[in-house]
Coordinates of C-alpha atoms in Angstrom, one line a residue:
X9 CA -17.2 -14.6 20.6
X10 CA -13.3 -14.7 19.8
X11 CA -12.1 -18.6 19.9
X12 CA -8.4 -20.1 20.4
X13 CA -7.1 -22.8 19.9
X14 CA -5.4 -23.4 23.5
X15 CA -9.2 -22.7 25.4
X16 CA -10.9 -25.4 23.0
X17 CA -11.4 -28.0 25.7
X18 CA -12.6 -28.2 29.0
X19 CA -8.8 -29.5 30.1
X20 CA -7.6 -26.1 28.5
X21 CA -10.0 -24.2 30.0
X22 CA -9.3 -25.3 33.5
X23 CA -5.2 -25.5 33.2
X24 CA -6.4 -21.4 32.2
X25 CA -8.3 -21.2 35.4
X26 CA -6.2 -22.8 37.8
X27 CA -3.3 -20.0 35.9
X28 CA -5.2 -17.7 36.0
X29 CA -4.6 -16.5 32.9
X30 CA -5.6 -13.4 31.4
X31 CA -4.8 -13.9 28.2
X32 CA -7.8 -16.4 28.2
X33 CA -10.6 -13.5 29.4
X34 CA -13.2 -13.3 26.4
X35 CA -12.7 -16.3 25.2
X36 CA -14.6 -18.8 27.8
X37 CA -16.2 -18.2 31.4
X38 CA -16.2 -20.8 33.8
X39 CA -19.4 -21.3 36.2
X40 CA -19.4 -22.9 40.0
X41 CA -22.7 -25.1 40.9
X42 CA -21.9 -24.4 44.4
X43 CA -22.4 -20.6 44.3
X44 CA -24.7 -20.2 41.2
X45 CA -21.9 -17.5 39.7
X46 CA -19.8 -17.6 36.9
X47 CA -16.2 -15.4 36.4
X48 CA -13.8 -14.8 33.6
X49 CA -11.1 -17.3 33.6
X50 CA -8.5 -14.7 35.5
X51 CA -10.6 -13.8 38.5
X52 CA -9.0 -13.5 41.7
X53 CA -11.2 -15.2 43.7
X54 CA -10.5 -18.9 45.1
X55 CA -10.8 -21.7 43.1
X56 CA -13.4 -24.1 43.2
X57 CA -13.1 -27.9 43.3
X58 CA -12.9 -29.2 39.4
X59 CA -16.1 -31.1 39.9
X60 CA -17.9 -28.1 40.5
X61 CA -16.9 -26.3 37.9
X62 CA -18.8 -25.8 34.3
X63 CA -17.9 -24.0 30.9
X64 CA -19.2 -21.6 29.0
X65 CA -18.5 -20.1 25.6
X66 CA -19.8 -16.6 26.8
X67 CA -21.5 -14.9 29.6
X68 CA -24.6 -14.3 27.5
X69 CA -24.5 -18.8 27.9
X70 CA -23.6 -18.8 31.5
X71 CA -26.7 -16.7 32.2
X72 CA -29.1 -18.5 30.0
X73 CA -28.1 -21.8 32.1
X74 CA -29.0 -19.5 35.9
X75 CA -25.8 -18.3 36.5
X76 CA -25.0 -14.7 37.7
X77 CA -21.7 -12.5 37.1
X78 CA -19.6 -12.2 39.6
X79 CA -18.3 -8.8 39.2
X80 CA -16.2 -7.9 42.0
X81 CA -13.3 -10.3 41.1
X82 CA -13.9 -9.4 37.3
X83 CA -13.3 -5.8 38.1
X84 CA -10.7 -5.9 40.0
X85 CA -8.9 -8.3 37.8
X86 CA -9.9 -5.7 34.9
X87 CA -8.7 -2.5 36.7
X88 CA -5.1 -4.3 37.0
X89 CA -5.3 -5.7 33.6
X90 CA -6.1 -1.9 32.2
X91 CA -3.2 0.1 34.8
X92 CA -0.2 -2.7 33.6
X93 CA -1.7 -2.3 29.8
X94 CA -1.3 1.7 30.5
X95 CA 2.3 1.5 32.2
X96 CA 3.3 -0.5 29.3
X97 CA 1.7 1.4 26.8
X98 CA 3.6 4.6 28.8
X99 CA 7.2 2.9 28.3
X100 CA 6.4 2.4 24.3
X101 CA 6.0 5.7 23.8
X102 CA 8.9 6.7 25.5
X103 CA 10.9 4.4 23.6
X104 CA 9.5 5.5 20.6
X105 CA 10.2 9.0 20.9
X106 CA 13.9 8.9 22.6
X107 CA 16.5 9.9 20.0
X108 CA 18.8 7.1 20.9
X109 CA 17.4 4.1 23.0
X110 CA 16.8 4.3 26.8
X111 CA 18.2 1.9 28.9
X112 CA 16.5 -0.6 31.0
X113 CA 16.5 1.3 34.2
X114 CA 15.8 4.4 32.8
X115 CA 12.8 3.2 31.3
X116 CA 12.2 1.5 34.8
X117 CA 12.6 4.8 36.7
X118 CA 10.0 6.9 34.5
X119 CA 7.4 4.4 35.3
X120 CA 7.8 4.4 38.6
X121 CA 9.0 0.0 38.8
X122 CA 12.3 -1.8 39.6
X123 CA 14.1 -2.7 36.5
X124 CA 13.5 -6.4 37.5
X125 CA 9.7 -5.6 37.6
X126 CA 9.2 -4.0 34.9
X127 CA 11.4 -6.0 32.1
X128 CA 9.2 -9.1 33.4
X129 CA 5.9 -6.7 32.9
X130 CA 6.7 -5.4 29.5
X131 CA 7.3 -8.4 28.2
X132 CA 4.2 -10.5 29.6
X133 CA 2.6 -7.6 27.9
X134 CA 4.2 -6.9 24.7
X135 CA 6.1 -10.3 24.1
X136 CA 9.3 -8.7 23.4
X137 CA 11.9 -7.4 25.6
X138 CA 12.3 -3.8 25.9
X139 CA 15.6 -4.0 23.9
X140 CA 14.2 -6.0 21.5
X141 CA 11.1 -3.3 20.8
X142 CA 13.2 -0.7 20.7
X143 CA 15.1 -2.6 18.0
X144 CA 11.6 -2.7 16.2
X145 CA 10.8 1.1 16.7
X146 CA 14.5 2.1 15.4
X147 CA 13.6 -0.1 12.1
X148 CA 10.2 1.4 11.9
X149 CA 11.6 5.4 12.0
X150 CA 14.7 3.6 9.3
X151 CA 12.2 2.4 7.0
X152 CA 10.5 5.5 6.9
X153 CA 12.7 8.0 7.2
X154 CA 14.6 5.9 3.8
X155 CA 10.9 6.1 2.3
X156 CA 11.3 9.8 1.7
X157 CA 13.0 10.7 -1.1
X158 CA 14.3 14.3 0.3
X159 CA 16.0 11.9 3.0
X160 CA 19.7 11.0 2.6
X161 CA 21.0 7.7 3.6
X162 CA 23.1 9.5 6.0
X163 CA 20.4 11.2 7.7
X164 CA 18.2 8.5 8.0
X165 CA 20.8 6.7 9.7
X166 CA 21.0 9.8 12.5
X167 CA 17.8 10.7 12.3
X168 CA 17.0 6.8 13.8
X169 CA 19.4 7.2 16.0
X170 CA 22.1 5.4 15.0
X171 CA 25.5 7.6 16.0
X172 CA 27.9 6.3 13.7
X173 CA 27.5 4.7 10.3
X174 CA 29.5 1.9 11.4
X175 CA 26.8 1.3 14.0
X176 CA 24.3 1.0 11.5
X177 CA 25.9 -1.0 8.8
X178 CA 26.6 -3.7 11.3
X179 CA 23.1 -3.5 12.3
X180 CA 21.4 -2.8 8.8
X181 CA 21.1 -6.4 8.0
X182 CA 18.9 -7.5 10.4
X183 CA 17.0 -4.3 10.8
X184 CA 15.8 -4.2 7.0
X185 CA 17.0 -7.6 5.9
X186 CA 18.7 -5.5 2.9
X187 CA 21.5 -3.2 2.2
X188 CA 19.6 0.4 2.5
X189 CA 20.3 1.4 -0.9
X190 CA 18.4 -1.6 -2.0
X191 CA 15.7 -0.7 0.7
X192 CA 15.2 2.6 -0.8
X193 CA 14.5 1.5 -4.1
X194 CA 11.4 -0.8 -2.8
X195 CA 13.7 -4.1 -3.1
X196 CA 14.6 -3.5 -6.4
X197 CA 18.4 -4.5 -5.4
X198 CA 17.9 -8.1 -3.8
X199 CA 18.0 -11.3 -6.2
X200 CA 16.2 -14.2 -5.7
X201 CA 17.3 -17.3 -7.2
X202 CA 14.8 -20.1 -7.2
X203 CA 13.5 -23.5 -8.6
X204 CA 10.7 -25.7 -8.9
X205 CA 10.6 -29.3 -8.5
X206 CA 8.4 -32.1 -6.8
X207 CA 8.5 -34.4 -3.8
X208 CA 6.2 -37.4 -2.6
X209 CA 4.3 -34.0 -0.8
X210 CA 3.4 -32.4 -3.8
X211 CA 5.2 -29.5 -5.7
X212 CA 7.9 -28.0 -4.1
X213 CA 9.7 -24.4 -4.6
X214 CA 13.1 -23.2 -2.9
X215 CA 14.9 -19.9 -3.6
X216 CA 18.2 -18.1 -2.1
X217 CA 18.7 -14.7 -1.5
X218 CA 22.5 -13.4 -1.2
X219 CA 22.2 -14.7 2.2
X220 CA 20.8 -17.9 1.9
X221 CA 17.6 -20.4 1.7
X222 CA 15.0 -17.0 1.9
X223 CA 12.0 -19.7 1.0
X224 CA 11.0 -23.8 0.8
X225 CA 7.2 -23.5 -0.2
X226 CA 4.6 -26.8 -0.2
X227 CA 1.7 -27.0 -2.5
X228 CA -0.2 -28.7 -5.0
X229 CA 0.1 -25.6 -7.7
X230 CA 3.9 -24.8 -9.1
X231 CA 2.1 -21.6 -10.2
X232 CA 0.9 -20.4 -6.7
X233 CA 3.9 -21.1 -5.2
X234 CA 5.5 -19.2 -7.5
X235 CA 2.7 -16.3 -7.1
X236 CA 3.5 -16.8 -3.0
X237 CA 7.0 -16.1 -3.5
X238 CA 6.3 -13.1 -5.6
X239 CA 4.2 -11.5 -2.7
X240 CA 7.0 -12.3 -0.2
X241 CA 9.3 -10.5 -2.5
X242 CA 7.5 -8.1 -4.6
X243 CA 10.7 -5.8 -5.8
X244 CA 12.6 -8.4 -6.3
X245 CA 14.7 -9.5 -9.0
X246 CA 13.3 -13.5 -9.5
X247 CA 15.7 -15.7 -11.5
X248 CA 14.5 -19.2 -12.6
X249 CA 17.6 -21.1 -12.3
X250 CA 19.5 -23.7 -13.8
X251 CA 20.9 -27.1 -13.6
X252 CA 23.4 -26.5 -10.9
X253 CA 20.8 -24.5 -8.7
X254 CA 18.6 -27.5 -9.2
X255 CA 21.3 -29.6 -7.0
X256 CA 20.5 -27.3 -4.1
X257 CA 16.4 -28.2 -4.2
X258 CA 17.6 -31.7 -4.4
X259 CA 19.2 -31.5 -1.2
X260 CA 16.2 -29.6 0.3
X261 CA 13.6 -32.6 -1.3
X262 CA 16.0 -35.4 0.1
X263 CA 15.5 -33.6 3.9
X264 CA 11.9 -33.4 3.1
X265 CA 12.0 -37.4 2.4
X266 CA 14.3 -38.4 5.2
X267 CA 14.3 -35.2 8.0
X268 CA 16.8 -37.4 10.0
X269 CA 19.6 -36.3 7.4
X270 CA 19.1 -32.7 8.2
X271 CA 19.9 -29.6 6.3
X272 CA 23.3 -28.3 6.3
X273 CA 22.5 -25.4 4.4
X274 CA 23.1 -21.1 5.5
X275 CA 19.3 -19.6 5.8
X276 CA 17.9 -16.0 5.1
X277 CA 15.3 -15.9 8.2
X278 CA 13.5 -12.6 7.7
X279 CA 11.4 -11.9 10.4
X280 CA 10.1 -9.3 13.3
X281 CA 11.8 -9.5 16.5
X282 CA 8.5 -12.2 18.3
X283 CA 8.8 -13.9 15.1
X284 CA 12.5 -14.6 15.6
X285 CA 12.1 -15.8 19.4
X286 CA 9.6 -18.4 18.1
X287 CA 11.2 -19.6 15.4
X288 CA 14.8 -20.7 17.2
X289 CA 11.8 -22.3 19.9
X290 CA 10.7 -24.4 17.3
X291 CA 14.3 -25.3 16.2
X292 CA 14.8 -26.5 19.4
X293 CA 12.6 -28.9 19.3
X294 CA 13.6 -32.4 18.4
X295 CA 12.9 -34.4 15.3
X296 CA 9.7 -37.2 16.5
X297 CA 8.6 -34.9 19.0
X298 CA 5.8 -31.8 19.7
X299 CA 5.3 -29.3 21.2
X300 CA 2.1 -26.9 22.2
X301 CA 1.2 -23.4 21.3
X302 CA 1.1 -22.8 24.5
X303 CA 4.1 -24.8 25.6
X304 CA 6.1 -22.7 22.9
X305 CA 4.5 -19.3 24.4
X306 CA 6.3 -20.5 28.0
X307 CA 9.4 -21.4 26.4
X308 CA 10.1 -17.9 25.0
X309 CA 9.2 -16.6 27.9
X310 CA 5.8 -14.9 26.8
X311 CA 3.1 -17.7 28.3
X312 CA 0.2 -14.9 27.5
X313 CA 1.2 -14.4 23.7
X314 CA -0.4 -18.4 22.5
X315 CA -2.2 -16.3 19.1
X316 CA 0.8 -14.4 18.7
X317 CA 2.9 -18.1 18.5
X318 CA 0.4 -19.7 16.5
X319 CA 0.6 -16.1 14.1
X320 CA 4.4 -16.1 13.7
X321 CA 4.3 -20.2 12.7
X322 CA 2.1 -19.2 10.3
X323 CA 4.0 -17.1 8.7
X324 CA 7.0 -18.9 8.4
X325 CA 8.3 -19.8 4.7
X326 CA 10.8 -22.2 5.4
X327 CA 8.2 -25.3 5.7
X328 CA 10.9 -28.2 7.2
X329 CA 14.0 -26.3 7.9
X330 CA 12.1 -23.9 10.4
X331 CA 10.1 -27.3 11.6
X332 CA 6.4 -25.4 12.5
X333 CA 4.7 -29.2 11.8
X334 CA 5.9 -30.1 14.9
X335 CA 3.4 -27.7 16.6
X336 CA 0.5 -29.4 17.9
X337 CA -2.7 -28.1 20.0
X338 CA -2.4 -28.5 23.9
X339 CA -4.3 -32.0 23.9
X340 CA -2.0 -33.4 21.1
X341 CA -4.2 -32.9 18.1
X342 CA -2.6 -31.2 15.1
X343 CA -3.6 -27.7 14.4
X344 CA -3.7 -25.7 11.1
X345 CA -1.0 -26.0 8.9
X346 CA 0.3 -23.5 6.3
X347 CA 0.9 -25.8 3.6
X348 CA -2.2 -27.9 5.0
X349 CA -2.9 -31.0 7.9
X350 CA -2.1 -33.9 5.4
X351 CA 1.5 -32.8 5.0
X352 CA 2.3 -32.1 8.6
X353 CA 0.6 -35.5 9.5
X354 CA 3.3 -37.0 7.0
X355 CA 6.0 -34.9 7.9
X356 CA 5.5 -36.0 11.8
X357 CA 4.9 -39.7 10.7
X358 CA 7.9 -39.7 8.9
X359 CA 10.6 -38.5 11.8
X360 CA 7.9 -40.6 14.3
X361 CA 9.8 -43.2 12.2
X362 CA 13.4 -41.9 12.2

């Protein structure tokens, strides 16, 4: 049985209920006393009164305790669920296989929906606009029309169907987070300029791209964050860097101290499209305050994509300046934390105190 973090109490469960939520089918069911049947949190039938109401981990429990399925609102629940998934599923391969990207209401008119209706649908489904996945689908065919080496730059940029190569240079940034030239040779043309040092958290490692701050890592190990930063950047060029670079992590330590002096510095935020969305949610939040997974997932406009959230926070590599500590579960109690519970404890206790 699949668990989540925003369906582990019976308060979650039932905000999921009363929403309907599909997002949460698989992962509890919710039995009524008064009717001796139990339904996936989505089902279209009426609600019952909370004190009715009992939860399950799985069916298999609900039916051990005398409880029956109630299938009619399960299946037609599913047979919605399973026709929006298939419309969706229709507009991404269009997208993928249009030469240049469709617009929104062309896309709209091949499946049959009002451009209104079906931007909201696609991204309930997908998380992303349909822009934005058609952003991701024109980096996909860049990346690997570069990765053959009978391709020239040139045609790769028309054969992802990019017009002009001013188009794409203004563009190339964000859709490889490179120059292509470097792209091509697996990274080999990006420099990374980093440190190590220490803070009341532990060991601490920062290192700049061309663009700016690319990485702040937490540990207890100077080596394994050096071996992490290695795997985010494995064509890299790594420098170790001196005395003057060292000023920079001292300015990143002193945020990590005191968060209320911010950090004025440019960042290098590398990231998928989703990724991106969540990331400026979580910089939006304020220093001394939370917010939810699932709070976060409304925010950006996606309220079924809570794994998806709690995914792209763990993946972020700029612990402090991208704040992900200041995600909590849905009933306030802190979740996992990339560079570990302790540390986000501290780090919320410390701006708490700001």
């Amino acid at each position: 049985m699949k668990t989540d973090l925003a369906y582990e109490t019976d308060e979650q469960r039932w905000a999921a209920v009363q929403a309907r939520d599909a997002a949460a089918d698989g992962h509890f069911v919710y039995a009524v006393r008064t009717t001796g049947v139990y339904c996936p949190p989505s089902a279209g039938s009426r609600l019952p009164k909370r004190e009715n109401v009992e939860f399950f981990d799985s069916a298999q429990a609900a039916e051990a305790a005398g409880y029956r399925c109630s299938r009619h609102p399960s299946k037609d629940q599913s047979s919605a669920a399973a026709e929006r998934a298939a419309l969706v599923a229709r507009a991404c391969r269009l997208i993928e296989a249009s030469d240049t990207p469709p617009s929104l209401e062309e896309l709209a008119a091949q499946v049959g929906k009002s451009p209104f209706h079906f931007h909201r649908l696609f991204k309930a489904e997908t998380g992303l606009t349909p822009k934005a996945y058609s952003s991701a689908a024109r980096a996909r065919r860049l990346r690997k029309e570069l990765s053959s080496p009978n391709t020239s730059i040139t045609d790769a940029i028309y054969d992802s169907g990019f017009n002009s190569n001013s188009r794409f240079y203004e563009a190339s940034g964000q859709l490889l987070g490179m120059r292509a030239r470097d792209y091509r040779a697996g990274g080999a043309g990006a420099v990374i300029r980093f440190a190590v040092g220490q803070c009341s958290l532990g060991a601490i490692l920062v290192a700049q791209s061309q663009r700016g701050i690319c990485a702040i890592l937490l540990g207890e190990d100077p080596e394994q964050l050096l071996r992490d930063l290695q795997d985010q950047f494995p064509k890299a060029e790594l420098i170790g860097c001196d005395a003057k670079f060292e000023q920079l992590i001292a300015r990143v330590v002193g945020f990590v101290e005191n968060p209320s002096i911010g950090l004025h510095l440019p960042l290098d935020v590398q990231g998928t499209a989703f990724q991106q969305r969540v990331w400026r949610a979580l910089c939006e939040i304020p220093s001394g305050a939370t917010a939810s997974y699932t709070e976060i997932a409304d925010r950006i406009g996606s309220p079924k994509a809570v794994r998806a959230v709690a995914q792209a926070c763990a993946s972020n590599h700029l612990a402090v300046a991208i704040p992900c500590h200041r995600v909590v579960r849905r009933d306030g109690d802190l979740a996992g934390y990339r560079w570990g519970v302790e540390r986000k404890r501290e780090l919320l206790r410390r701006e708490a105190q700001d």
